[in-house]
XYZ file of C-alpha atoms in Angstrom:
637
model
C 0.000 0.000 0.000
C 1.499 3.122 -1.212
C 1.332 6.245 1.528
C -0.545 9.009 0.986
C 1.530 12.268 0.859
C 0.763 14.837 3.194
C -0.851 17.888 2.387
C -0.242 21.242 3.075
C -2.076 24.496 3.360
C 0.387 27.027 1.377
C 0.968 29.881 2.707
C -1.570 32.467 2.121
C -4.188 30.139 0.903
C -7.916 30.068 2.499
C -9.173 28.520 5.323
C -10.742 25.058 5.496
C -14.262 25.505 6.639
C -14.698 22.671 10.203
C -17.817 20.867 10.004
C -21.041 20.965 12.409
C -20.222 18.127 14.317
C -16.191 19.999 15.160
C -18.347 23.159 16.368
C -20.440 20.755 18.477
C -18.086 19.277 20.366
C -16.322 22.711 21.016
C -19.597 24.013 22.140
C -19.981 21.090 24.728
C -16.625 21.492 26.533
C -17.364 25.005 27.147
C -20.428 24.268 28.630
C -19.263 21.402 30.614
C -16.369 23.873 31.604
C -19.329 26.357 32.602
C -21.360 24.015 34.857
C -18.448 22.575 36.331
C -17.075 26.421 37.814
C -20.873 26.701 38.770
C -21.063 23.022 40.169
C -17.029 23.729 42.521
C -18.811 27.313 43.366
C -22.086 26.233 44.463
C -20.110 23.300 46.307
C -17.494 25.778 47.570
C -20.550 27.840 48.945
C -22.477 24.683 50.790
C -18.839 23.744 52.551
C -18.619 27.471 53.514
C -22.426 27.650 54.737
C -22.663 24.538 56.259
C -18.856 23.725 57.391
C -17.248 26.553 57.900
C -20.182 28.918 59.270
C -22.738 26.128 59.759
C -22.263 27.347 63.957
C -23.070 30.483 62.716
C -25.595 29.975 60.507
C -27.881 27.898 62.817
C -26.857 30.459 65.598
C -28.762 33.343 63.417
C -31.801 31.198 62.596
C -32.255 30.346 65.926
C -32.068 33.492 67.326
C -34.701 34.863 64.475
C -37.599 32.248 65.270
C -36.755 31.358 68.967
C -38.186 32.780 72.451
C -37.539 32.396 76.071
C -39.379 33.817 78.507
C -38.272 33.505 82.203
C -41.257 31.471 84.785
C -40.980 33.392 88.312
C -41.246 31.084 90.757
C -43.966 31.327 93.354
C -42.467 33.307 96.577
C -43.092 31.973 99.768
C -45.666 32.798 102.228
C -44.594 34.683 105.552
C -46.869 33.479 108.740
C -46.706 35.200 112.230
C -46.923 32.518 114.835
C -50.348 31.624 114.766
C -50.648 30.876 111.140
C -51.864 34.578 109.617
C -50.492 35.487 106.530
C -47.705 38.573 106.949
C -46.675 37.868 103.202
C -47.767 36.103 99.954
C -47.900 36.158 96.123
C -50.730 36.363 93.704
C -50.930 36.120 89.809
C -51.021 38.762 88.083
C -51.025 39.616 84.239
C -48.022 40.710 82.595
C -48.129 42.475 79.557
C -45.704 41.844 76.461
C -44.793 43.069 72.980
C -43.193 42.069 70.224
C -42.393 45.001 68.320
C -41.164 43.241 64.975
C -45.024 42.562 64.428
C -45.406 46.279 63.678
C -42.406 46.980 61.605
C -42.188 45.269 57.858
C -39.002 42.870 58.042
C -37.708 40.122 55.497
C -37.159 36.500 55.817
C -33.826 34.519 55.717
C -33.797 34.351 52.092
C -34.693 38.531 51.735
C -38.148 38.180 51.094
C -40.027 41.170 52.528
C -42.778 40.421 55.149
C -45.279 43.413 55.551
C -45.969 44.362 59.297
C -48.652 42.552 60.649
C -50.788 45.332 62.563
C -50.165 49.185 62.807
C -48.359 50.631 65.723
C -50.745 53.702 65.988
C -53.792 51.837 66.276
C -52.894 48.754 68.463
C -51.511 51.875 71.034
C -54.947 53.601 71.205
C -56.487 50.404 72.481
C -53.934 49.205 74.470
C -53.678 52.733 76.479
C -56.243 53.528 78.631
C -55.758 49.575 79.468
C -52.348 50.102 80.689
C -53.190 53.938 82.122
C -50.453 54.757 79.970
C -49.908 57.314 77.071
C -50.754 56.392 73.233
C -47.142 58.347 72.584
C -45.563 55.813 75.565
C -47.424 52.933 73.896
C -46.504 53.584 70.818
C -42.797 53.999 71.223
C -42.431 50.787 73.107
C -44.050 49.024 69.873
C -41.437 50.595 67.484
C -38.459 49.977 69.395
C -35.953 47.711 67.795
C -36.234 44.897 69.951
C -37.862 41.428 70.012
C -39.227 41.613 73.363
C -40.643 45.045 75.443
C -43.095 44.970 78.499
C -45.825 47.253 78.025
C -47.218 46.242 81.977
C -46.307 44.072 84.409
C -48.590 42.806 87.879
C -51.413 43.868 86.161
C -54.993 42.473 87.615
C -55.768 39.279 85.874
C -59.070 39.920 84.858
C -57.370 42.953 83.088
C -54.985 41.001 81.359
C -57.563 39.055 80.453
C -59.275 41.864 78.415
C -56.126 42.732 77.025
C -55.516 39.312 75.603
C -58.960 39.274 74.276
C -58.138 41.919 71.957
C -56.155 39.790 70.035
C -53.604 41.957 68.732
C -50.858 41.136 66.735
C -47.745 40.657 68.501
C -49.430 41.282 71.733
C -48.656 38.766 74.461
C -50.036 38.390 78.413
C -48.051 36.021 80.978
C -49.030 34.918 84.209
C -46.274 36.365 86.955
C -46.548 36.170 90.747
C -47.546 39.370 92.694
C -46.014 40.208 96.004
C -49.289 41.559 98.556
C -48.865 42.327 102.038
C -52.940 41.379 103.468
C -51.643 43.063 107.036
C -50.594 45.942 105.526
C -48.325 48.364 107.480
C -48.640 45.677 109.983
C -45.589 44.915 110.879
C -43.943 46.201 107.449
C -40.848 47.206 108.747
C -40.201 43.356 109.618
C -41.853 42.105 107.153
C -39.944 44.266 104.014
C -40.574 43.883 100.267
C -39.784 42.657 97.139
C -38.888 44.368 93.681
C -40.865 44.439 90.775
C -38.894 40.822 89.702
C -39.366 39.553 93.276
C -35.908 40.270 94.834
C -36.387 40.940 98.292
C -35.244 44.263 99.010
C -35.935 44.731 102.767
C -36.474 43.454 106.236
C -36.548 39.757 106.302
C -37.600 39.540 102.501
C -34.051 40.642 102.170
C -32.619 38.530 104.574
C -34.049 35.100 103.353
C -34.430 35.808 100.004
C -32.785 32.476 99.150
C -35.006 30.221 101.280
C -38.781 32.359 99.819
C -37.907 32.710 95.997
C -37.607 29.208 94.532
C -35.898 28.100 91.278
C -37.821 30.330 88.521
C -38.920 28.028 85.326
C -37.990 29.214 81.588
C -40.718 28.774 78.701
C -38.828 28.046 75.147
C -40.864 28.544 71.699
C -40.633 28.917 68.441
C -42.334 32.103 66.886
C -41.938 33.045 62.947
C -40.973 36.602 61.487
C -44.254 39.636 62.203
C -44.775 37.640 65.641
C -46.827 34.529 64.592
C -46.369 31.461 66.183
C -45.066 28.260 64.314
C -47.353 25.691 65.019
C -45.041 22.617 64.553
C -42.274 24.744 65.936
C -40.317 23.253 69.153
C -41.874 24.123 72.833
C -40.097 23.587 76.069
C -41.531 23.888 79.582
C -38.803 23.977 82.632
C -41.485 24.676 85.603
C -40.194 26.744 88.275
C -40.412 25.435 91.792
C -41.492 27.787 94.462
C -40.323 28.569 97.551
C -39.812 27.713 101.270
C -42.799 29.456 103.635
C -41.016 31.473 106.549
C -43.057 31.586 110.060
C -41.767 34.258 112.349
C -42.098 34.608 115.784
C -44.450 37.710 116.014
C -47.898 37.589 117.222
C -50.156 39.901 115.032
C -52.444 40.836 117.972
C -49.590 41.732 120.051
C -48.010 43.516 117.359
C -50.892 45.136 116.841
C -51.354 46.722 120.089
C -47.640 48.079 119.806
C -47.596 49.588 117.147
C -51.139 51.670 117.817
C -49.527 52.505 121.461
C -46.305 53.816 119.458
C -48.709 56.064 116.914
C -50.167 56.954 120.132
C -47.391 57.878 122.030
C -46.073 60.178 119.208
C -49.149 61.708 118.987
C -49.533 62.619 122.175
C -46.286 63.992 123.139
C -45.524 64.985 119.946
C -42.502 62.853 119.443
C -40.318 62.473 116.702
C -40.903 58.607 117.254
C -41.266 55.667 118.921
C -40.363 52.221 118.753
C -41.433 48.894 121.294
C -39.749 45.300 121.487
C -42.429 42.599 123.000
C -40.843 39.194 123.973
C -41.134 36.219 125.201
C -39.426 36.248 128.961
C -38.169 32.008 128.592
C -37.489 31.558 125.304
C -36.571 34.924 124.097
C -38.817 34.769 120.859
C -39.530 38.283 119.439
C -43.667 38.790 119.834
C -43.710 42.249 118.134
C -41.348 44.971 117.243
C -42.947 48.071 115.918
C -41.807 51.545 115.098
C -43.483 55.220 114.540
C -43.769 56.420 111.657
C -43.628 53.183 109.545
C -45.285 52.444 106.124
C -47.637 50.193 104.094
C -45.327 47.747 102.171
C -48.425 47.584 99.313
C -47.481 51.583 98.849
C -44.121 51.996 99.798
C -43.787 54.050 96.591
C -45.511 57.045 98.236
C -43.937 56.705 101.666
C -39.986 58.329 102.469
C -37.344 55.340 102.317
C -36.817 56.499 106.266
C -39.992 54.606 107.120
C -38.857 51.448 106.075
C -36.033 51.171 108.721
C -36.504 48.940 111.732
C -35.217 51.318 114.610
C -35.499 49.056 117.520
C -32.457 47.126 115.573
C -30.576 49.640 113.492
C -30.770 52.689 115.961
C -28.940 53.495 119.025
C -29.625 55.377 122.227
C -27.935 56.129 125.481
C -30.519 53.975 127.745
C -29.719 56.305 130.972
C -31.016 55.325 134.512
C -32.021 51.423 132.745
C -28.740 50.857 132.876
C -28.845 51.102 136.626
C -30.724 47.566 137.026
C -27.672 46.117 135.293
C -25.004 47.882 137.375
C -26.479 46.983 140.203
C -26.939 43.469 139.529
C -23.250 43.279 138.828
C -22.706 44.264 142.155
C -24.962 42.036 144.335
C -23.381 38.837 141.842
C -20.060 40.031 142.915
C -21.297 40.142 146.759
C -20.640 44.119 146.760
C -23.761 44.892 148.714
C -26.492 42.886 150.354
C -29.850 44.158 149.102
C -31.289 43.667 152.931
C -27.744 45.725 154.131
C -28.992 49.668 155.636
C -25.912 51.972 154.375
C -25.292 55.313 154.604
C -27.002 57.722 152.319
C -24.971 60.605 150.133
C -26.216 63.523 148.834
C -23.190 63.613 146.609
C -20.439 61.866 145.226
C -17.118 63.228 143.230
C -15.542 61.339 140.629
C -12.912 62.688 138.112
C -13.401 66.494 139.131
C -17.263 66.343 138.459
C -20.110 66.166 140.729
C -23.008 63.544 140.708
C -26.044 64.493 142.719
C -29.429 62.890 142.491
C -32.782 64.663 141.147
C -35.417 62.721 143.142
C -36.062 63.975 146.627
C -33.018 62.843 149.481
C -34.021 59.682 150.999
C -32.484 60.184 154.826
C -29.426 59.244 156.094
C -29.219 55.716 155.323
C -30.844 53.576 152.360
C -30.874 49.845 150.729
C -29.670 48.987 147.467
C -33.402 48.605 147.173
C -33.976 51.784 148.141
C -31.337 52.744 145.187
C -33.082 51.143 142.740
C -36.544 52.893 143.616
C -35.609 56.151 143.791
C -33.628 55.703 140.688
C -30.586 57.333 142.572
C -27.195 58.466 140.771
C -25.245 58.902 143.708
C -26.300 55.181 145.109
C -25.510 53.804 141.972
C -22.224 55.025 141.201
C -20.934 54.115 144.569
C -21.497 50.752 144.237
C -19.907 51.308 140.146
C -16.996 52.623 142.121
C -16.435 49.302 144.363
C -17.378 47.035 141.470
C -14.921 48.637 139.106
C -14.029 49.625 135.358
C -12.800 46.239 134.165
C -15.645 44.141 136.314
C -18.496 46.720 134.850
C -17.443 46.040 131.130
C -17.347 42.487 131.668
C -20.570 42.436 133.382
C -22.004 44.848 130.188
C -20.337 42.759 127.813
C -22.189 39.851 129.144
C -25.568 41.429 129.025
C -25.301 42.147 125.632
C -23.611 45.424 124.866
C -21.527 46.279 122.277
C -22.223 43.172 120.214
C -25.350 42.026 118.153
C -28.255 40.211 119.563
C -28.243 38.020 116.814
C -31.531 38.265 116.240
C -30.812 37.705 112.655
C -32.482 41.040 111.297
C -30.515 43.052 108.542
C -28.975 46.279 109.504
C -28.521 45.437 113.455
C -26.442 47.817 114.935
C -23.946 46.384 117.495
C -24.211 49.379 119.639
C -21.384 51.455 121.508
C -19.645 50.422 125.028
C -16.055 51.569 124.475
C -13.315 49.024 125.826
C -11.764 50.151 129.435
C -8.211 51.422 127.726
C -10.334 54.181 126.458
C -12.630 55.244 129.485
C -11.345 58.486 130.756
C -12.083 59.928 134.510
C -16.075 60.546 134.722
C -16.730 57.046 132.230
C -16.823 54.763 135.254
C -19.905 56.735 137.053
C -21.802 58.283 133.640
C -21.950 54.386 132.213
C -22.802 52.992 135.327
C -25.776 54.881 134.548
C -26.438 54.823 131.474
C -24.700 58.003 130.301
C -21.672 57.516 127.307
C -23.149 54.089 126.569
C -25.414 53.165 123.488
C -27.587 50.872 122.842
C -30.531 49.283 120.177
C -33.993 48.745 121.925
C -33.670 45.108 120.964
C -30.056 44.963 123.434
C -32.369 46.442 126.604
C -35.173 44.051 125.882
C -32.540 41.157 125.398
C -30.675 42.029 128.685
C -34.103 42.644 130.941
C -34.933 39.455 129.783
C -31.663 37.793 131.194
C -33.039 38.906 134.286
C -36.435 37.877 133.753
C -35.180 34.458 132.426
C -33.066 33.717 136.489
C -29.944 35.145 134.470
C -29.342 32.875 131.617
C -28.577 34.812 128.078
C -30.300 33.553 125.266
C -29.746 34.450 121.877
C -33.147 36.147 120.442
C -35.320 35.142 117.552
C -37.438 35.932 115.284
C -38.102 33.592 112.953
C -39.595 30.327 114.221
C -39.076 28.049 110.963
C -39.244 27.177 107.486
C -42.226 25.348 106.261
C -41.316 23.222 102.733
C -43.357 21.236 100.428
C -44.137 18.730 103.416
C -46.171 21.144 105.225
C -43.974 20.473 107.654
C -42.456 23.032 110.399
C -38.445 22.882 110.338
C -37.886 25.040 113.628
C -34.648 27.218 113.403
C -31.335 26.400 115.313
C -31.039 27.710 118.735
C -28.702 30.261 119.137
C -27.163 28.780 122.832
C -27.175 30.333 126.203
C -24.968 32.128 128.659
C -25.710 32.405 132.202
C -24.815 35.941 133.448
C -25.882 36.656 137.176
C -27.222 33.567 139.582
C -30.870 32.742 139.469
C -30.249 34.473 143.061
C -29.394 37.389 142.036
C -31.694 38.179 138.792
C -34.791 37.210 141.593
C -33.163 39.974 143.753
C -33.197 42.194 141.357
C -36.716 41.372 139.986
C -37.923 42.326 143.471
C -35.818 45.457 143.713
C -37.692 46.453 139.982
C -41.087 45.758 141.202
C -40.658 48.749 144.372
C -40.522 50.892 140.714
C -43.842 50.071 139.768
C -45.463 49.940 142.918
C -43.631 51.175 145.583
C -43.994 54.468 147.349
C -41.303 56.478 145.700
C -40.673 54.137 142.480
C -40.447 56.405 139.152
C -42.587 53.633 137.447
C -45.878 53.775 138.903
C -47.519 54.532 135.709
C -46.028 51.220 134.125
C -48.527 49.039 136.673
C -50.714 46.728 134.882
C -54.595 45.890 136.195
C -54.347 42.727 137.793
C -50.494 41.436 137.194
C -47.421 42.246 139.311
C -44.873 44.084 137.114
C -41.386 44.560 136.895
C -39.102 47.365 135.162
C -37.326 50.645 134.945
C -37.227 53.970 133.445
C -34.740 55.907 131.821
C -34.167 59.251 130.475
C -31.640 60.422 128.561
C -29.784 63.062 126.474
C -29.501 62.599 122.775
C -25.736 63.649 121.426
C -25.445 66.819 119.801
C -25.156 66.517 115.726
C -23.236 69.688 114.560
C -20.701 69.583 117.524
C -18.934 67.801 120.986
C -21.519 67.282 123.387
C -25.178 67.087 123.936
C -27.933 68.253 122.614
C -31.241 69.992 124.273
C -33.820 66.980 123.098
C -33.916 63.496 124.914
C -34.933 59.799 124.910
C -37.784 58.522 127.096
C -37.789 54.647 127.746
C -39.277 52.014 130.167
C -38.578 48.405 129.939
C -39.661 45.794 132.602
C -41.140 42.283 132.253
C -44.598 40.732 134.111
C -45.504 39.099 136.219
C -42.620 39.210 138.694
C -42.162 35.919 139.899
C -42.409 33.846 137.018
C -41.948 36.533 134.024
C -43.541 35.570 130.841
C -43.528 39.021 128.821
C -40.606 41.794 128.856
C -41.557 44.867 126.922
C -38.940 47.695 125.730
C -40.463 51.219 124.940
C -38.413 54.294 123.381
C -39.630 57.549 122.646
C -37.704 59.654 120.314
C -37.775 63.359 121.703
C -41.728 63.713 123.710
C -42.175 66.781 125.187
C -42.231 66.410 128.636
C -39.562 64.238 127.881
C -39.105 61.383 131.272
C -39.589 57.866 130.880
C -41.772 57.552 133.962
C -44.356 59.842 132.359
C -43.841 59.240 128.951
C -43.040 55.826 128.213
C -44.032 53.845 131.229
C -47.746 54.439 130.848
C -46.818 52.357 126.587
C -45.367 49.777 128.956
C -48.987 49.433 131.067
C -50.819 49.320 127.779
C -48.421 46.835 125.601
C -48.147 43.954 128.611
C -51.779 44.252 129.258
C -52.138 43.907 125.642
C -49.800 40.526 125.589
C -50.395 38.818 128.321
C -54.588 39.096 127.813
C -52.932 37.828 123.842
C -50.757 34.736 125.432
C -53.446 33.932 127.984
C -51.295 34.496 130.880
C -53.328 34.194 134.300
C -53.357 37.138 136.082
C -51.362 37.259 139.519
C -53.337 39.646 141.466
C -51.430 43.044 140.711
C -51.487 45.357 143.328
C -53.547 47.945 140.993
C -56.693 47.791 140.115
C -58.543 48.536 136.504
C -60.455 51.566 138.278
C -57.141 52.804 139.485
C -55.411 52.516 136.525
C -58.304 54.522 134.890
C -58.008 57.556 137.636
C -53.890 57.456 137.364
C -54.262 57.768 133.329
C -56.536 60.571 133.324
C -54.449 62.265 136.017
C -51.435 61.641 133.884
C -53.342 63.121 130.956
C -53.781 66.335 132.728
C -50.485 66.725 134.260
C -48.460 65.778 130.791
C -50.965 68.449 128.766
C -49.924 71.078 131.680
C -46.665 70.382 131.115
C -46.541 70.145 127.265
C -45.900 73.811 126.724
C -42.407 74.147 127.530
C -40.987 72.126 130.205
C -37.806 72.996 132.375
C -34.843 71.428 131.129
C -31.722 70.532 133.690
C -29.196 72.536 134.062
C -26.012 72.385 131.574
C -22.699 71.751 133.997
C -20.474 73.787 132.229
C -17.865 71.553 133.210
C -19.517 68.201 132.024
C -17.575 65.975 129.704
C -19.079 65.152 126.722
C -20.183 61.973 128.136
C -23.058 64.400 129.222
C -24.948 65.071 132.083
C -27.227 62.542 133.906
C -30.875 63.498 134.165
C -33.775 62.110 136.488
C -36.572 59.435 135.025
């Protein structure tokens, strides 16, 4: 076979025209060239979207269709001792927007989605509902947000008309309500909550942890323009709610102190008052009220000074109440006999300063007993003198000064009693009674109760228990004990307290109670100047004492913040009368056969009427001693 020769195009001749099926196949590789870049870019893109920002990706569409709203848990109750409720939570209707259902938005893919109702209108219904502004309403509905509350602790039934509306994008939750069915009973105790439930004062505050639960969390699904996705995922955490708290207050009893505080202030025109009711054995707090105090339901149109607890967070100098202390100290130590007759003085000396008495001059000789009556300075600081600094503190320190009560209240102050390296020359006599000293009305109630309790401490309490799902009562730890004086001595001194209720020449007579024995002391006392060294012109009234006197069930503290006349035997002992009555009639306590009758006490209270409106207008103050240190100077009862 012969080969063909090859042929060639010479140079300059014309082209050879390619056939149909050449320009085929050329046209095919290009366009499998085309779809192939498409094919490694669309690829390319699916690695990116779901590989590389697949996280991200499914982050964003989650957070486009998804919604959690919080469950409050129910709060728990608050119970005084008997079972009445101090403290609970209701439903209430929360209202809720979402504002995306009034602004046009797009889907995922960019597909517009018109707004589903109009701002303008949905706000002129919604309102007068919410006693809030169109403008206000209509603001909260354009916001850029997913979620805005529009009202919250609504009444359900109104929520209930709002929901009915059915408005686009217009939500209602159920959310507990804090209500306080005693109202300004008890409210300083008691506290509050914020808006979300946080307790913010009192013991709402202080066992926050044990009364507001675990809150829940409802999860849901809910498409662009606010409508809900049927088929869409919905997850219910339910909260739990919390532990009840029963306290140790009786609301009768509490009750009663409070109205003699209001009264008290009132009367003498006082810049307040405060009384501490407890129980004389086991030291459980049975009221504690101060004047002026506040309704917790309104505490938004009451001053934030209202809500403070003064007979835990104040301090006072508790002037001649101290005496019953100082004196104990001495007949524990074997200083004086209470049945040994001793000289009298008219006046005693101590660090260039001279201590006198105000009440008349008993004679030449007296008892401790006769000390204690007469509420004498001179008496009392001789036997301070014997007993000395360092035996005084300890005895003080014992009682309860200068340290919390640990009553387990927020805000208890610890009080003053300076340590003996920094007593100068007159501290010895002005704290033996009461003078340079400072105290909380819960410290005098605690240490008249050692007394009242054959001298054994105990810590006080307010709170009885926690009650859980059970039903069940979980009591609260005991705080422990401390014996102080002998159960000889605190009966010595019980007796020596009853001559100031009843006996001829006691400063207490008004604090007798129809048809009990009682106990107790007054005090009055100079409150420290504020803009400089020194004392001021006002004063602090007080009586605290316990019934009956042989077997003391009830010890009542009164204070009265600058009454005019200002002494605790006028003042505040005639609170004490009313308050014990008041509790032991309320803890059923069978009377002892007091040595003053109900018609009596009728004829003392109007005399003590007359004499405290004759003497309203501007009573005589003591004389300032020049030469006093600023410890001040001791006044009569």
């Amino acid at each position: 076979m012969t080969q063909q020769p090859r042929r060639f195009r010479a140079l300059g001749a014309p082209r050879v025209q390619r056939t149909a099926r050449d320009v085929g196949t050329r046209r095919i590789r290009w366009l499998l060239l085309i779809y192939g870049l498409v094919f490694l870019l669309t690829f390319g893109q699916l690695v990116n979207i779901q590989v590389v920002q697949g996280s991200d990706y499914a982050d964003r569409s989650v957070r486009q269709r998804a919604r959690i709203v919080d469950l409050a848990a129910t709060r728990g109750r608050i119970y005084d001792r008997e079972g009445d409720v101090l403290a609970t939570s209701v439903q209430s209707a929360t209202v809720y927007a979402d504002p995306r259902a009034y602004r046009p938005t797009e889907t995922p893919d960019g597909q517009p989605v018109p707004a589903a109702g109009d701002s303008q209108a949905a706000a002129e219904e919604l309102a007068p509902l919410l006693d809030l502004s169109v403008a206000d309403v209509r603001d909260r509905l354009e916001r850029d947000a997913h979620f805005v509350y529009l009202g919250r602790q609504l009444d359900w039934e109104l929520g209930q008309r709002i929901r009915d509306l059915d408005l686009p994008g217009i939500g209602v939750l159920s959310e507990p309500k804090r209500v306080y069915p005693a109202g300004p009973l008890a409210g300083q105790i008691v506290g509050f909550t914020g808006i979300d439930g946080e307790g913010l004062q009192g013991l709402e505050a202080q066992y926050d942890r044990v009364l507001r639960g675990r809150p829940g969390m409802l999860a849901f699904e809910q498409a662009p323009g606010g409508l809900g996705i049927t088929s869409g995922t919905r997850e219910l955490s339910p909260s739990e709610p919390g532990t009840d708290l029963v306290l140790t207050l009786d609301r009768d009893i509490q009750y009663a102190a409070q109205q003699s505080a209001a009264d008290v202030v009132e009367e003498f025109g006082a810049k307040g008052a405060s009384v501490v009711v407890m129980d004389a054995k086991s030291f459980e707090v049975l009221a504690m009220a101060s004047t002026p105090t506040f309704d917790p339901n309104d505490r938004g149109n009451t001053e934030p000074d209202t809500w403070r607890n003064r007979a835990v967070t104040d301090v006072f100098e508790p002037g001649s109440t101290q005496k019953a202390l100082t004196i104990a100290a001495a007949v524990e130590e074997g200083i004086v006999d209470p049945d040994a007759v001793t000289p009298s003085s008219r006046g005693v000396r101590v660090g260039g300063k001279t201590f006198t008495d105000t009440h008349p001059y008993p004679g030449e000789t007296w008892t401790v007993g006769d000390i204690m009556e007469r509420s004498s300075n001179v008496g009392t600081i001789e036997l301070a003198q014997e007993l000395g600094p360092e035996r005084l503190y300890d005895y003080l320190r014992a009682f309860g000064y200068g340290q919390s009560t640990g009553v387990g209240f927020p805000g208890e102050s610890d009080g003053l009693l300076m340590s003996t390296e920094n007593w100068w020359g007159t501290s010895l006599p002005t704290i033996s009674i009461g003078q340079g000293v400072a105290v909380t009305l819960m410290q005098l109630a605690t240490s008249y109760a050692t007394l009242a309790n054959d001298g054994v401490a105990r810590t006080p309490k307010i709170v009885r228990g926690t009650v859980g799902e059970d039903g069940r009562l979980t009591p609260t730890a005991s705080g422990g004990e401390q014996r102080v004086v002998s159960a000889d001595t605190a009966a010595q001194v019980r007796a020596m307290l009853e001559r100031v209720v009843s006996g001829e020449h006691g400063t207490g007579n008004r604090a007798a109670v129809p048809g009990y024995t009682a106990a107790g002391k007054t005090g009055t006392a100079r409150k420290p100047s504020a803009d400089s060294r020194g004392y001021s012109g006002e004063y602090i009234a007080t009586f605290v004492g316990f019934a009956p006197v042989e077997s003391p069930e009830i010890v009542v503290a009164v204070m009265v913040d600058e009454p005019r006349p200002f002494y605790g035997g006028l003042v505040a002992a005639p609170v004490f009368s009313e308050v014990m009555g008041a509790a032991l009639s309320a803890r059923r306590v069978v009377p002892d056969g007091g040595s003053r009758s109900l018609d009596d006490a009728i004829d003392e209270a109007r005399l003590a009427a007359a004499e405290a409106a004759a003497a309203t207008e501007d009573p005589p103050l003591p004389p300032d001693d020049p030469g006093s240190p600023p410890v001040g100077d001791p006044v009569g009862d």
